[in-house]
Amino acid sequence: MNVTEAVRTRRSIRHFLDKPVELEVLRTAMETAQYSPSGGNLQPWHAVVLTGEPLDELKSVVAAKLPQGPDGQSPEYEIYPKGLQEPYRTRRFALGEAMYDSLEIPRENKMGRMMQMTRNFQAFDAPVCLFVHTPKNMGPPQWSDMGMWLQSLMLLLVEAGLDSCPQEAWSVYGKEIRETLKLPEDHIFFCGMAIGYRDPDAPVNRFPVPRAPIDEALQFRGFAEL
């Protein structure tokens, strides 16, 4: 396993096997992820890692709120910008359609799509889920640091034969998560991340997720033309 292979094979897994994850494997990956860069070496990431009864308890708390829908909830932050412009809107729409197509849930099946969405809050049956938080006074640079830590951790999990799915969806129920996990009052909840072993036969784990060519995102200046 090298870095290139880990980056290319990592994907957000939405169906996990019923197979426990050893604590020592997790600790090894997380200890190495502590070498992730952060501005001023602040290391602003904090997380609670749950499995077994504690994870079941949290899922039950959130499940009790699901029938109310998103109305009345106080999300920790806006996951996507309002009025999402192109090409980002099309990329997001295409991903959703590819996922539902893999599950054979057509657009007119609103209930089916809603039920699939609620699987986020079961961590897609992963045996482990971590919940990331940080002090409320941390700004966008420190949130970027948390992203670098999460990416490092996800790649290290791939190296260890594990899979993951970062889940900002949990932020809709940030209040319940902060209360249940007893997070510090001056902290904001960021995201969850499901961890476990992917089901290689599940169609939802195999649909293509295209990436934009680098010329759409990057400009090279000052280099000699090839």
mmCIF file of the C-alpha atoms, coordinates in Angstrom:
data_MODEL
# 
_entry.id   MODEL 
# 
loop_
_atom_site.group_PDB 
_atom_site.id 
_atom_site.type_symbol 
_atom_site.label_atom_id 
_atom_site.label_alt_id 
_atom_site.label_comp_id 
_atom_site.label_asym_id 
_atom_site.label_entity_id 
_atom_site.label_seq_id 
_atom_site.pdbx_PDB_ins_code 
_atom_site.Cartn_x 
_atom_site.Cartn_y 
_atom_site.Cartn_z 
_atom_site.occupancy 
_atom_site.B_iso_or_equiv 
_atom_site.pdbx_formal_charge 
_atom_site.auth_seq_id 
_atom_site.auth_comp_id 
_atom_site.auth_asym_id 
_atom_site.auth_atom_id 
_atom_site.pdbx_PDB_model_num 
ATOM 1   C CA . MET A 1 1   ? 0.000   0.000  0.000   1.00 0.00 ? 1   MET A CA 1 
ATOM 2   C CA . ASN A 1 2   ? 1.372   3.408  -0.969  1.00 0.00 ? 2   ASN A CA 1 
ATOM 3   C CA . VAL A 1 3   ? -0.125  6.885  -0.720  1.00 0.00 ? 3   VAL A CA 1 
ATOM 4   C CA . THR A 1 4   ? -1.323  6.914  -4.335  1.00 0.00 ? 4   THR A CA 1 
ATOM 5   C CA . GLU A 1 5   ? -3.128  3.601  -3.910  1.00 0.00 ? 5   GLU A CA 1 
ATOM 6   C CA . ALA A 1 6   ? -4.707  4.721  -0.640  1.00 0.00 ? 6   ALA A CA 1 
ATOM 7   C CA . VAL A 1 7   ? -5.980  7.973  -2.189  1.00 0.00 ? 7   VAL A CA 1 
ATOM 8   C CA . ARG A 1 8   ? -7.374  6.241  -5.269  1.00 0.00 ? 8   ARG A CA 1 
ATOM 9   C CA . THR A 1 9   ? -9.090  3.389  -3.400  1.00 0.00 ? 9   THR A CA 1 
ATOM 10  C CA . ARG A 1 10  ? -10.555 5.405  -0.529  1.00 0.00 ? 10  ARG A CA 1 
ATOM 11  C CA . ARG A 1 11  ? -14.226 6.206  -0.956  1.00 0.00 ? 11  ARG A CA 1 
ATOM 12  C CA . SER A 1 12  ? -17.167 7.059  1.257   1.00 0.00 ? 12  SER A CA 1 
ATOM 13  C CA . ILE A 1 13  ? -18.654 3.684  2.223   1.00 0.00 ? 13  ILE A CA 1 
ATOM 14  C CA . ARG A 1 14  ? -22.408 3.504  2.796   1.00 0.00 ? 14  ARG A CA 1 
ATOM 15  C CA . HIS A 1 15  ? -22.786 -0.169 3.658   1.00 0.00 ? 15  HIS A CA 1 
ATOM 16  C CA . PHE A 1 16  ? -20.524 -1.854 6.193   1.00 0.00 ? 16  PHE A CA 1 
ATOM 17  C CA . LEU A 1 17  ? -20.066 -5.471 7.162   1.00 0.00 ? 17  LEU A CA 1 
ATOM 18  C CA . ASP A 1 18  ? -21.096 -6.701 10.602  1.00 0.00 ? 18  ASP A CA 1 
ATOM 19  C CA . LYS A 1 19  ? -17.483 -7.109 11.657  1.00 0.00 ? 19  LYS A CA 1 
ATOM 20  C CA . PRO A 1 20  ? -15.901 -5.527 14.760  1.00 0.00 ? 20  PRO A CA 1 
ATOM 21  C CA . VAL A 1 21  ? -12.884 -3.250 14.595  1.00 0.00 ? 21  VAL A CA 1 
ATOM 22  C CA . GLU A 1 22  ? -10.014 -3.827 16.991  1.00 0.00 ? 22  GLU A CA 1 
ATOM 23  C CA . LEU A 1 23  ? -9.182  -0.928 19.290  1.00 0.00 ? 23  LEU A CA 1 
ATOM 24  C CA . GLU A 1 24  ? -5.452  -1.348 18.746  1.00 0.00 ? 24  GLU A CA 1 
ATOM 25  C CA . VAL A 1 25  ? -5.851  -0.906 14.987  1.00 0.00 ? 25  VAL A CA 1 
ATOM 26  C CA . LEU A 1 26  ? -7.807  2.300  15.546  1.00 0.00 ? 26  LEU A CA 1 
ATOM 27  C CA . ARG A 1 27  ? -5.329  3.656  18.082  1.00 0.00 ? 27  ARG A CA 1 
ATOM 28  C CA . THR A 1 28  ? -2.390  3.003  15.766  1.00 0.00 ? 28  THR A CA 1 
ATOM 29  C CA . ALA A 1 29  ? -4.056  4.868  12.884  1.00 0.00 ? 29  ALA A CA 1 
ATOM 30  C CA . MET A 1 30  ? -5.101  7.744  15.130  1.00 0.00 ? 30  MET A CA 1 
ATOM 31  C CA . GLU A 1 31  ? -1.692  8.085  16.748  1.00 0.00 ? 31  GLU A CA 1 
ATOM 32  C CA . THR A 1 32  ? -0.135  8.390  13.294  1.00 0.00 ? 32  THR A CA 1 
ATOM 33  C CA . ALA A 1 33  ? -2.823  10.862 12.175  1.00 0.00 ? 33  ALA A CA 1 
ATOM 34  C CA . GLN A 1 34  ? -1.633  13.158 14.975  1.00 0.00 ? 34  GLN A CA 1 
ATOM 35  C CA . TYR A 1 35  ? 1.269   14.038 12.654  1.00 0.00 ? 35  TYR A CA 1 
ATOM 36  C CA . SER A 1 36  ? -1.184  15.884 10.392  1.00 0.00 ? 36  SER A CA 1 
ATOM 37  C CA . PRO A 1 37  ? -0.261  19.537 9.781   1.00 0.00 ? 37  PRO A CA 1 
ATOM 38  C CA . SER A 1 38  ? -2.052  22.421 11.452  1.00 0.00 ? 38  SER A CA 1 
ATOM 39  C CA . GLY A 1 39  ? -1.411  26.138 11.432  1.00 0.00 ? 39  GLY A CA 1 
ATOM 40  C CA . GLY A 1 40  ? 0.764   27.099 14.379  1.00 0.00 ? 40  GLY A CA 1 
ATOM 41  C CA . ASN A 1 41  ? 0.618   23.440 15.453  1.00 0.00 ? 41  ASN A CA 1 
ATOM 42  C CA . LEU A 1 42  ? -2.727  24.166 17.171  1.00 0.00 ? 42  LEU A CA 1 
ATOM 43  C CA . GLN A 1 43  ? -4.029  20.649 16.476  1.00 0.00 ? 43  GLN A CA 1 
ATOM 44  C CA . PRO A 1 44  ? -7.620  21.870 16.955  1.00 0.00 ? 44  PRO A CA 1 
ATOM 45  C CA . TRP A 1 45  ? -9.300  18.508 16.384  1.00 0.00 ? 45  TRP A CA 1 
ATOM 46  C CA . HIS A 1 46  ? -11.037 16.643 19.191  1.00 0.00 ? 46  HIS A CA 1 
ATOM 47  C CA . ALA A 1 47  ? -13.111 13.503 18.796  1.00 0.00 ? 47  ALA A CA 1 
ATOM 48  C CA . VAL A 1 48  ? -15.133 10.934 20.699  1.00 0.00 ? 48  VAL A CA 1 
ATOM 49  C CA . VAL A 1 49  ? -14.901 7.420  19.263  1.00 0.00 ? 49  VAL A CA 1 
ATOM 50  C CA . LEU A 1 50  ? -17.908 5.186  19.910  1.00 0.00 ? 50  LEU A CA 1 
ATOM 51  C CA . THR A 1 51  ? -18.762 1.536  19.447  1.00 0.00 ? 51  THR A CA 1 
ATOM 52  C CA . GLY A 1 52  ? -21.185 -0.917 21.061  1.00 0.00 ? 52  GLY A CA 1 
ATOM 53  C CA . GLU A 1 53  ? -23.713 0.394  23.585  1.00 0.00 ? 53  GLU A CA 1 
ATOM 54  C CA . PRO A 1 54  ? -22.496 4.028  23.619  1.00 0.00 ? 54  PRO A CA 1 
ATOM 55  C CA . LEU A 1 55  ? -22.910 4.220  19.832  1.00 0.00 ? 55  LEU A CA 1 
ATOM 56  C CA . ASP A 1 56  ? -26.314 2.523  20.009  1.00 0.00 ? 56  ASP A CA 1 
ATOM 57  C CA . GLU A 1 57  ? -27.412 5.033  22.644  1.00 0.00 ? 57  GLU A CA 1 
ATOM 58  C CA . LEU A 1 58  ? -26.471 8.010  20.500  1.00 0.00 ? 58  LEU A CA 1 
ATOM 59  C CA . LYS A 1 59  ? -28.177 6.533  17.442  1.00 0.00 ? 59  LYS A CA 1 
ATOM 60  C CA . SER A 1 60  ? -31.334 6.019  19.504  1.00 0.00 ? 60  SER A CA 1 
ATOM 61  C CA . VAL A 1 61  ? -31.316 9.638  20.691  1.00 0.00 ? 61  VAL A CA 1 
ATOM 62  C CA . VAL A 1 62  ? -31.051 10.932 17.136  1.00 0.00 ? 62  VAL A CA 1 
ATOM 63  C CA . ALA A 1 63  ? -33.563 8.376  15.795  1.00 0.00 ? 63  ALA A CA 1 
ATOM 64  C CA . ALA A 1 64  ? -36.158 9.759  18.221  1.00 0.00 ? 64  ALA A CA 1 
ATOM 65  C CA . LYS A 1 65  ? -35.790 13.155 16.541  1.00 0.00 ? 65  LYS A CA 1 
ATOM 66  C CA . LEU A 1 66  ? -35.959 11.927 12.943  1.00 0.00 ? 66  LEU A CA 1 
ATOM 67  C CA . PRO A 1 67  ? -39.797 11.865 12.647  1.00 0.00 ? 67  PRO A CA 1 
ATOM 68  C CA . GLN A 1 68  ? -39.793 15.621 13.272  1.00 0.00 ? 68  GLN A CA 1 
ATOM 69  C CA . GLY A 1 69  ? -37.766 16.182 10.116  1.00 0.00 ? 69  GLY A CA 1 
ATOM 70  C CA . PRO A 1 70  ? -35.208 18.980 9.794   1.00 0.00 ? 70  PRO A CA 1 
ATOM 71  C CA . ASP A 1 71  ? -37.732 21.652 10.820  1.00 0.00 ? 71  ASP A CA 1 
ATOM 72  C CA . GLY A 1 72  ? -37.137 22.846 14.333  1.00 0.00 ? 72  GLY A CA 1 
ATOM 73  C CA . GLN A 1 73  ? -33.544 21.630 14.359  1.00 0.00 ? 73  GLN A CA 1 
ATOM 74  C CA . SER A 1 74  ? -30.620 23.961 14.894  1.00 0.00 ? 74  SER A CA 1 
ATOM 75  C CA . PRO A 1 75  ? -27.794 22.719 12.671  1.00 0.00 ? 75  PRO A CA 1 
ATOM 76  C CA . GLU A 1 76  ? -24.293 23.525 13.842  1.00 0.00 ? 76  GLU A CA 1 
ATOM 77  C CA . TYR A 1 77  ? -23.592 25.196 10.476  1.00 0.00 ? 77  TYR A CA 1 
ATOM 78  C CA . GLU A 1 78  ? -24.742 25.294 6.839   1.00 0.00 ? 78  GLU A CA 1 
ATOM 79  C CA . ILE A 1 79  ? -23.347 22.181 5.163   1.00 0.00 ? 79  ILE A CA 1 
ATOM 80  C CA . TYR A 1 80  ? -23.717 23.643 1.668   1.00 0.00 ? 80  TYR A CA 1 
ATOM 81  C CA . PRO A 1 81  ? -23.857 27.314 0.670   1.00 0.00 ? 81  PRO A CA 1 
ATOM 82  C CA . LYS A 1 82  ? -27.280 28.691 -0.156  1.00 0.00 ? 82  LYS A CA 1 
ATOM 83  C CA . GLY A 1 83  ? -27.754 29.212 -3.886  1.00 0.00 ? 83  GLY A CA 1 
ATOM 84  C CA . LEU A 1 84  ? -24.996 26.744 -4.725  1.00 0.00 ? 84  LEU A CA 1 
ATOM 85  C CA . GLN A 1 85  ? -23.616 27.771 -8.116  1.00 0.00 ? 85  GLN A CA 1 
ATOM 86  C CA . GLU A 1 86  ? -22.232 25.781 -11.014 1.00 0.00 ? 86  GLU A CA 1 
ATOM 87  C CA . PRO A 1 87  ? -20.331 23.539 -11.426 1.00 0.00 ? 87  PRO A CA 1 
ATOM 88  C CA . TYR A 1 88  ? -20.742 22.598 -7.752  1.00 0.00 ? 88  TYR A CA 1 
ATOM 89  C CA . ARG A 1 89  ? -24.526 22.244 -7.932  1.00 0.00 ? 89  ARG A CA 1 
ATOM 90  C CA . THR A 1 90  ? -24.298 19.777 -10.834 1.00 0.00 ? 90  THR A CA 1 
ATOM 91  C CA . ARG A 1 91  ? -21.566 17.760 -9.105  1.00 0.00 ? 91  ARG A CA 1 
ATOM 92  C CA . ARG A 1 92  ? -23.661 17.412 -5.968  1.00 0.00 ? 92  ARG A CA 1 
ATOM 93  C CA . PHE A 1 93  ? -26.801 16.484 -7.928  1.00 0.00 ? 93  PHE A CA 1 
ATOM 94  C CA . ALA A 1 94  ? -24.940 13.930 -10.056 1.00 0.00 ? 94  ALA A CA 1 
ATOM 95  C CA . LEU A 1 95  ? -23.492 12.212 -6.983  1.00 0.00 ? 95  LEU A CA 1 
ATOM 96  C CA . GLY A 1 96  ? -26.907 11.887 -5.387  1.00 0.00 ? 96  GLY A CA 1 
ATOM 97  C CA . GLU A 1 97  ? -28.474 10.493 -8.545  1.00 0.00 ? 97  GLU A CA 1 
ATOM 98  C CA . ALA A 1 98  ? -25.650 7.967  -9.010  1.00 0.00 ? 98  ALA A CA 1 
ATOM 99  C CA . MET A 1 99  ? -26.053 6.778  -5.419  1.00 0.00 ? 99  MET A CA 1 
ATOM 100 C CA . TYR A 1 100 ? -29.840 6.370  -5.669  1.00 0.00 ? 100 TYR A CA 1 
ATOM 101 C CA . ASP A 1 101 ? -29.508 4.703  -9.076  1.00 0.00 ? 101 ASP A CA 1 
ATOM 102 C CA . SER A 1 102 ? -27.156 2.129  -7.544  1.00 0.00 ? 102 SER A CA 1 
ATOM 103 C CA . LEU A 1 103 ? -29.842 1.397  -4.953  1.00 0.00 ? 103 LEU A CA 1 
ATOM 104 C CA . GLU A 1 104 ? -32.600 1.355  -7.594  1.00 0.00 ? 104 GLU A CA 1 
ATOM 105 C CA . ILE A 1 105 ? -34.502 4.129  -5.841  1.00 0.00 ? 105 ILE A CA 1 
ATOM 106 C CA . PRO A 1 106 ? -36.065 6.357  -8.545  1.00 0.00 ? 106 PRO A CA 1 
ATOM 107 C CA . ARG A 1 107 ? -36.617 10.053 -7.985  1.00 0.00 ? 107 ARG A CA 1 
ATOM 108 C CA . GLU A 1 108 ? -40.380 9.642  -7.614  1.00 0.00 ? 108 GLU A CA 1 
ATOM 109 C CA . ASN A 1 109 ? -39.833 7.275  -4.671  1.00 0.00 ? 109 ASN A CA 1 
ATOM 110 C CA . LYS A 1 110 ? -39.522 10.077 -2.134  1.00 0.00 ? 110 LYS A CA 1 
ATOM 111 C CA . MET A 1 111 ? -40.043 7.790  0.838   1.00 0.00 ? 111 MET A CA 1 
ATOM 112 C CA . GLY A 1 112 ? -37.342 5.398  -0.332  1.00 0.00 ? 112 GLY A CA 1 
ATOM 113 C CA . ARG A 1 113 ? -34.872 8.241  -0.721  1.00 0.00 ? 113 ARG A CA 1 
ATOM 114 C CA . MET A 1 114 ? -35.775 9.612  2.671   1.00 0.00 ? 114 MET A CA 1 
ATOM 115 C CA . MET A 1 115 ? -35.248 6.207  4.277   1.00 0.00 ? 115 MET A CA 1 
ATOM 116 C CA . GLN A 1 116 ? -31.819 5.947  2.649   1.00 0.00 ? 116 GLN A CA 1 
ATOM 117 C CA . MET A 1 117 ? -30.974 9.412  3.981   1.00 0.00 ? 117 MET A CA 1 
ATOM 118 C CA . THR A 1 118 ? -31.837 8.312  7.516   1.00 0.00 ? 118 THR A CA 1 
ATOM 119 C CA . ARG A 1 119 ? -29.220 5.566  7.250   1.00 0.00 ? 119 ARG A CA 1 
ATOM 120 C CA . ASN A 1 120 ? -26.682 8.327  7.803   1.00 0.00 ? 120 ASN A CA 1 
ATOM 121 C CA . PHE A 1 121 ? -27.860 8.380  11.391  1.00 0.00 ? 121 PHE A CA 1 
ATOM 122 C CA . GLN A 1 122 ? -27.257 4.666  11.789  1.00 0.00 ? 122 GLN A CA 1 
ATOM 123 C CA . ALA A 1 123 ? -23.678 5.274  10.574  1.00 0.00 ? 123 ALA A CA 1 
ATOM 124 C CA . PHE A 1 124 ? -24.549 2.915  7.706   1.00 0.00 ? 124 PHE A CA 1 
ATOM 125 C CA . ASP A 1 125 ? -24.302 0.067  10.253  1.00 0.00 ? 125 ASP A CA 1 
ATOM 126 C CA . ALA A 1 126 ? -20.593 0.691  10.802  1.00 0.00 ? 126 ALA A CA 1 
ATOM 127 C CA . PRO A 1 127 ? -19.367 -0.761 14.099  1.00 0.00 ? 127 PRO A CA 1 
ATOM 128 C CA . VAL A 1 128 ? -17.457 2.411  14.971  1.00 0.00 ? 128 VAL A CA 1 
ATOM 129 C CA . CYS A 1 129 ? -18.226 6.100  14.565  1.00 0.00 ? 129 CYS A CA 1 
ATOM 130 C CA . LEU A 1 130 ? -16.137 9.056  15.669  1.00 0.00 ? 130 LEU A CA 1 
ATOM 131 C CA . PHE A 1 131 ? -17.585 12.495 16.351  1.00 0.00 ? 131 PHE A CA 1 
ATOM 132 C CA . VAL A 1 132 ? -15.363 15.520 15.776  1.00 0.00 ? 132 VAL A CA 1 
ATOM 133 C CA . HIS A 1 133 ? -15.610 18.784 17.688  1.00 0.00 ? 133 HIS A CA 1 
ATOM 134 C CA . THR A 1 134 ? -13.525 21.896 18.260  1.00 0.00 ? 134 THR A CA 1 
ATOM 135 C CA . PRO A 1 135 ? -13.672 25.113 20.329  1.00 0.00 ? 135 PRO A CA 1 
ATOM 136 C CA . LYS A 1 136 ? -16.277 27.547 18.991  1.00 0.00 ? 136 LYS A CA 1 
ATOM 137 C CA . ASN A 1 137 ? -13.740 30.331 18.614  1.00 0.00 ? 137 ASN A CA 1 
ATOM 138 C CA . MET A 1 138 ? -11.735 28.388 16.030  1.00 0.00 ? 138 MET A CA 1 
ATOM 139 C CA . GLY A 1 139 ? -12.018 29.889 12.555  1.00 0.00 ? 139 GLY A CA 1 
ATOM 140 C CA . PRO A 1 140 ? -11.925 28.618 8.946   1.00 0.00 ? 140 PRO A CA 1 
ATOM 141 C CA . PRO A 1 141 ? -8.150  27.936 9.047   1.00 0.00 ? 141 PRO A CA 1 
ATOM 142 C CA . GLN A 1 142 ? -8.605  25.576 11.994  1.00 0.00 ? 142 GLN A CA 1 
ATOM 143 C CA . TRP A 1 143 ? -11.572 23.878 10.309  1.00 0.00 ? 143 TRP A CA 1 
ATOM 144 C CA . SER A 1 144 ? -9.210  23.307 7.390   1.00 0.00 ? 144 SER A CA 1 
ATOM 145 C CA . ASP A 1 145 ? -6.791  21.730 9.858   1.00 0.00 ? 145 ASP A CA 1 
ATOM 146 C CA . MET A 1 146 ? -9.533  19.352 10.996  1.00 0.00 ? 146 MET A CA 1 
ATOM 147 C CA . GLY A 1 147 ? -10.091 18.387 7.370   1.00 0.00 ? 147 GLY A CA 1 
ATOM 148 C CA . MET A 1 148 ? -6.411  17.567 6.938   1.00 0.00 ? 148 MET A CA 1 
ATOM 149 C CA . TRP A 1 149 ? -6.512  15.428 10.075  1.00 0.00 ? 149 TRP A CA 1 
ATOM 150 C CA . LEU A 1 150 ? -9.593  13.581 8.840   1.00 0.00 ? 150 LEU A CA 1 
ATOM 151 C CA . GLN A 1 151 ? -8.005  12.969 5.444   1.00 0.00 ? 151 GLN A CA 1 
ATOM 152 C CA . SER A 1 152 ? -4.850  11.633 7.071   1.00 0.00 ? 152 SER A CA 1 
ATOM 153 C CA . LEU A 1 153 ? -6.924  9.346  9.259   1.00 0.00 ? 153 LEU A CA 1 
ATOM 154 C CA . MET A 1 154 ? -9.026  8.064  6.363   1.00 0.00 ? 154 MET A CA 1 
ATOM 155 C CA . LEU A 1 155 ? -5.925  7.167  4.341   1.00 0.00 ? 155 LEU A CA 1 
ATOM 156 C CA . LEU A 1 156 ? -4.340  5.455  7.335   1.00 0.00 ? 156 LEU A CA 1 
ATOM 157 C CA . LEU A 1 157 ? -7.531  3.446  7.801   1.00 0.00 ? 157 LEU A CA 1 
ATOM 158 C CA . VAL A 1 158 ? -7.288  2.320  4.169   1.00 0.00 ? 158 VAL A CA 1 
ATOM 159 C CA . GLU A 1 159 ? -3.710  1.220  4.845   1.00 0.00 ? 159 GLU A CA 1 
ATOM 160 C CA . ALA A 1 160 ? -5.015  -0.823 7.795   1.00 0.00 ? 160 ALA A CA 1 
ATOM 161 C CA . GLY A 1 161 ? -7.651  -2.506 5.609   1.00 0.00 ? 161 GLY A CA 1 
ATOM 162 C CA . LEU A 1 162 ? -10.513 -0.407 6.981   1.00 0.00 ? 162 LEU A CA 1 
ATOM 163 C CA . ASP A 1 163 ? -12.991 1.952  5.359   1.00 0.00 ? 163 ASP A CA 1 
ATOM 164 C CA . SER A 1 164 ? -14.827 5.078  6.404   1.00 0.00 ? 164 SER A CA 1 
ATOM 165 C CA . CYS A 1 165 ? -17.466 7.630  5.520   1.00 0.00 ? 165 CYS A CA 1 
ATOM 166 C CA . PRO A 1 166 ? -17.135 11.224 6.733   1.00 0.00 ? 166 PRO A CA 1 
ATOM 167 C CA . GLN A 1 167 ? -20.624 12.436 7.634   1.00 0.00 ? 167 GLN A CA 1 
ATOM 168 C CA . GLU A 1 168 ? -21.461 16.112 7.970   1.00 0.00 ? 168 GLU A CA 1 
ATOM 169 C CA . ALA A 1 169 ? -25.140 15.078 8.093   1.00 0.00 ? 169 ALA A CA 1 
ATOM 170 C CA . TRP A 1 170 ? -24.811 14.470 11.838  1.00 0.00 ? 170 TRP A CA 1 
ATOM 171 C CA . SER A 1 171 ? -24.373 18.243 12.313  1.00 0.00 ? 171 SER A CA 1 
ATOM 172 C CA . VAL A 1 172 ? -28.136 18.667 11.846  1.00 0.00 ? 172 VAL A CA 1 
ATOM 173 C CA . TYR A 1 173 ? -28.481 17.059 15.279  1.00 0.00 ? 173 TYR A CA 1 
ATOM 174 C CA . GLY A 1 174 ? -25.499 18.804 16.849  1.00 0.00 ? 174 GLY A CA 1 
ATOM 175 C CA . LYS A 1 175 ? -27.454 19.755 19.973  1.00 0.00 ? 175 LYS A CA 1 
ATOM 176 C CA . GLU A 1 176 ? -28.394 16.152 20.711  1.00 0.00 ? 176 GLU A CA 1 
ATOM 177 C CA . ILE A 1 177 ? -24.871 14.949 19.984  1.00 0.00 ? 177 ILE A CA 1 
ATOM 178 C CA . ARG A 1 178 ? -23.245 17.573 22.209  1.00 0.00 ? 178 ARG A CA 1 
ATOM 179 C CA . GLU A 1 179 ? -25.624 16.756 25.065  1.00 0.00 ? 179 GLU A CA 1 
ATOM 180 C CA . THR A 1 180 ? -25.374 12.971 24.736  1.00 0.00 ? 180 THR A CA 1 
ATOM 181 C CA . LEU A 1 181 ? -21.593 12.933 24.417  1.00 0.00 ? 181 LEU A CA 1 
ATOM 182 C CA . LYS A 1 182 ? -21.205 15.660 27.052  1.00 0.00 ? 182 LYS A CA 1 
ATOM 183 C CA . LEU A 1 183 ? -18.968 17.763 24.843  1.00 0.00 ? 183 LEU A CA 1 
ATOM 184 C CA . PRO A 1 184 ? -17.541 20.960 26.369  1.00 0.00 ? 184 PRO A CA 1 
ATOM 185 C CA . GLU A 1 185 ? -20.060 23.811 26.289  1.00 0.00 ? 185 GLU A CA 1 
ATOM 186 C CA . ASP A 1 186 ? -17.617 26.046 24.433  1.00 0.00 ? 186 ASP A CA 1 
ATOM 187 C CA . HIS A 1 187 ? -17.159 23.502 21.611  1.00 0.00 ? 187 HIS A CA 1 
ATOM 188 C CA . ILE A 1 188 ? -18.983 23.174 18.298  1.00 0.00 ? 188 ILE A CA 1 
ATOM 189 C CA . PHE A 1 189 ? -19.694 19.790 16.761  1.00 0.00 ? 189 PHE A CA 1 
ATOM 190 C CA . PHE A 1 190 ? -18.257 19.305 13.253  1.00 0.00 ? 190 PHE A CA 1 
ATOM 191 C CA . CYS A 1 191 ? -18.987 15.867 11.809  1.00 0.00 ? 191 CYS A CA 1 
ATOM 192 C CA . GLY A 1 192 ? -19.188 12.151 12.345  1.00 0.00 ? 192 GLY A CA 1 
ATOM 193 C CA . MET A 1 193 ? -17.192 9.493  10.564  1.00 0.00 ? 193 MET A CA 1 
ATOM 194 C CA . ALA A 1 194 ? -18.338 5.887  10.194  1.00 0.00 ? 194 ALA A CA 1 
ATOM 195 C CA . ILE A 1 195 ? -15.513 3.345  10.372  1.00 0.00 ? 195 ILE A CA 1 
ATOM 196 C CA . GLY A 1 196 ? -15.512 -0.359 9.580   1.00 0.00 ? 196 GLY A CA 1 
ATOM 197 C CA . TYR A 1 197 ? -15.119 -2.879 6.773   1.00 0.00 ? 197 TYR A CA 1 
ATOM 198 C CA . ARG A 1 198 ? -16.895 -2.238 3.495   1.00 0.00 ? 198 ARG A CA 1 
ATOM 199 C CA . ASP A 1 199 ? -19.319 -4.710 1.983   1.00 0.00 ? 199 ASP A CA 1 
ATOM 200 C CA . PRO A 1 200 ? -17.636 -5.172 -1.413  1.00 0.00 ? 200 PRO A CA 1 
ATOM 201 C CA . ASP A 1 201 ? -20.827 -6.574 -2.940  1.00 0.00 ? 201 ASP A CA 1 
ATOM 202 C CA . ALA A 1 202 ? -23.091 -3.661 -1.997  1.00 0.00 ? 202 ALA A CA 1 
ATOM 203 C CA . PRO A 1 203 ? -23.940 -1.629 -5.131  1.00 0.00 ? 203 PRO A CA 1 
ATOM 204 C CA . VAL A 1 204 ? -23.926 1.579  -3.081  1.00 0.00 ? 204 VAL A CA 1 
ATOM 205 C CA . ASN A 1 205 ? -20.215 1.015  -2.502  1.00 0.00 ? 205 ASN A CA 1 
ATOM 206 C CA . ARG A 1 206 ? -19.404 0.531  -6.177  1.00 0.00 ? 206 ARG A CA 1 
ATOM 207 C CA . PHE A 1 207 ? -21.034 3.288  -8.237  1.00 0.00 ? 207 PHE A CA 1 
ATOM 208 C CA . PRO A 1 208 ? -18.549 5.603  -10.012 1.00 0.00 ? 208 PRO A CA 1 
ATOM 209 C CA . VAL A 1 209 ? -17.676 8.932  -8.411  1.00 0.00 ? 209 VAL A CA 1 
ATOM 210 C CA . PRO A 1 210 ? -15.979 10.978 -11.163 1.00 0.00 ? 210 PRO A CA 1 
ATOM 211 C CA . ARG A 1 211 ? -13.464 13.692 -10.363 1.00 0.00 ? 211 ARG A CA 1 
ATOM 212 C CA . ALA A 1 212 ? -13.043 16.890 -12.335 1.00 0.00 ? 212 ALA A CA 1 
ATOM 213 C CA . PRO A 1 213 ? -9.919  17.085 -14.485 1.00 0.00 ? 213 PRO A CA 1 
ATOM 214 C CA . ILE A 1 214 ? -7.198  19.153 -12.850 1.00 0.00 ? 214 ILE A CA 1 
ATOM 215 C CA . ASP A 1 215 ? -7.396  21.821 -15.579 1.00 0.00 ? 215 ASP A CA 1 
ATOM 216 C CA . GLU A 1 216 ? -10.833 22.768 -14.235 1.00 0.00 ? 216 GLU A CA 1 
ATOM 217 C CA . ALA A 1 217 ? -9.410  23.442 -10.781 1.00 0.00 ? 217 ALA A CA 1 
ATOM 218 C CA . LEU A 1 218 ? -5.751  24.348 -11.210 1.00 0.00 ? 218 LEU A CA 1 
ATOM 219 C CA . GLN A 1 219 ? -3.642  26.833 -13.139 1.00 0.00 ? 219 GLN A CA 1 
ATOM 220 C CA . PHE A 1 220 ? 0.070   26.324 -13.775 1.00 0.00 ? 220 PHE A CA 1 
ATOM 221 C CA . ARG A 1 221 ? 2.012   29.542 -14.227 1.00 0.00 ? 221 ARG A CA 1 
ATOM 222 C CA . GLY A 1 222 ? 5.687   30.127 -14.883 1.00 0.00 ? 222 GLY A CA 1 
ATOM 223 C CA . PHE A 1 223 ? 6.375   26.584 -16.083 1.00 0.00 ? 223 PHE A CA 1 
ATOM 224 C CA . ALA A 1 224 ? 7.991   25.880 -19.430 1.00 0.00 ? 224 ALA A CA 1 
ATOM 225 C CA . GLU A 1 225 ? 5.535   24.508 -21.970 1.00 0.00 ? 225 GLU A CA 1 
ATOM 226 C CA . LEU A 1 226 ? 6.015   20.807 -22.729 1.00 0.00 ? 226 LEU A CA 1 
# 
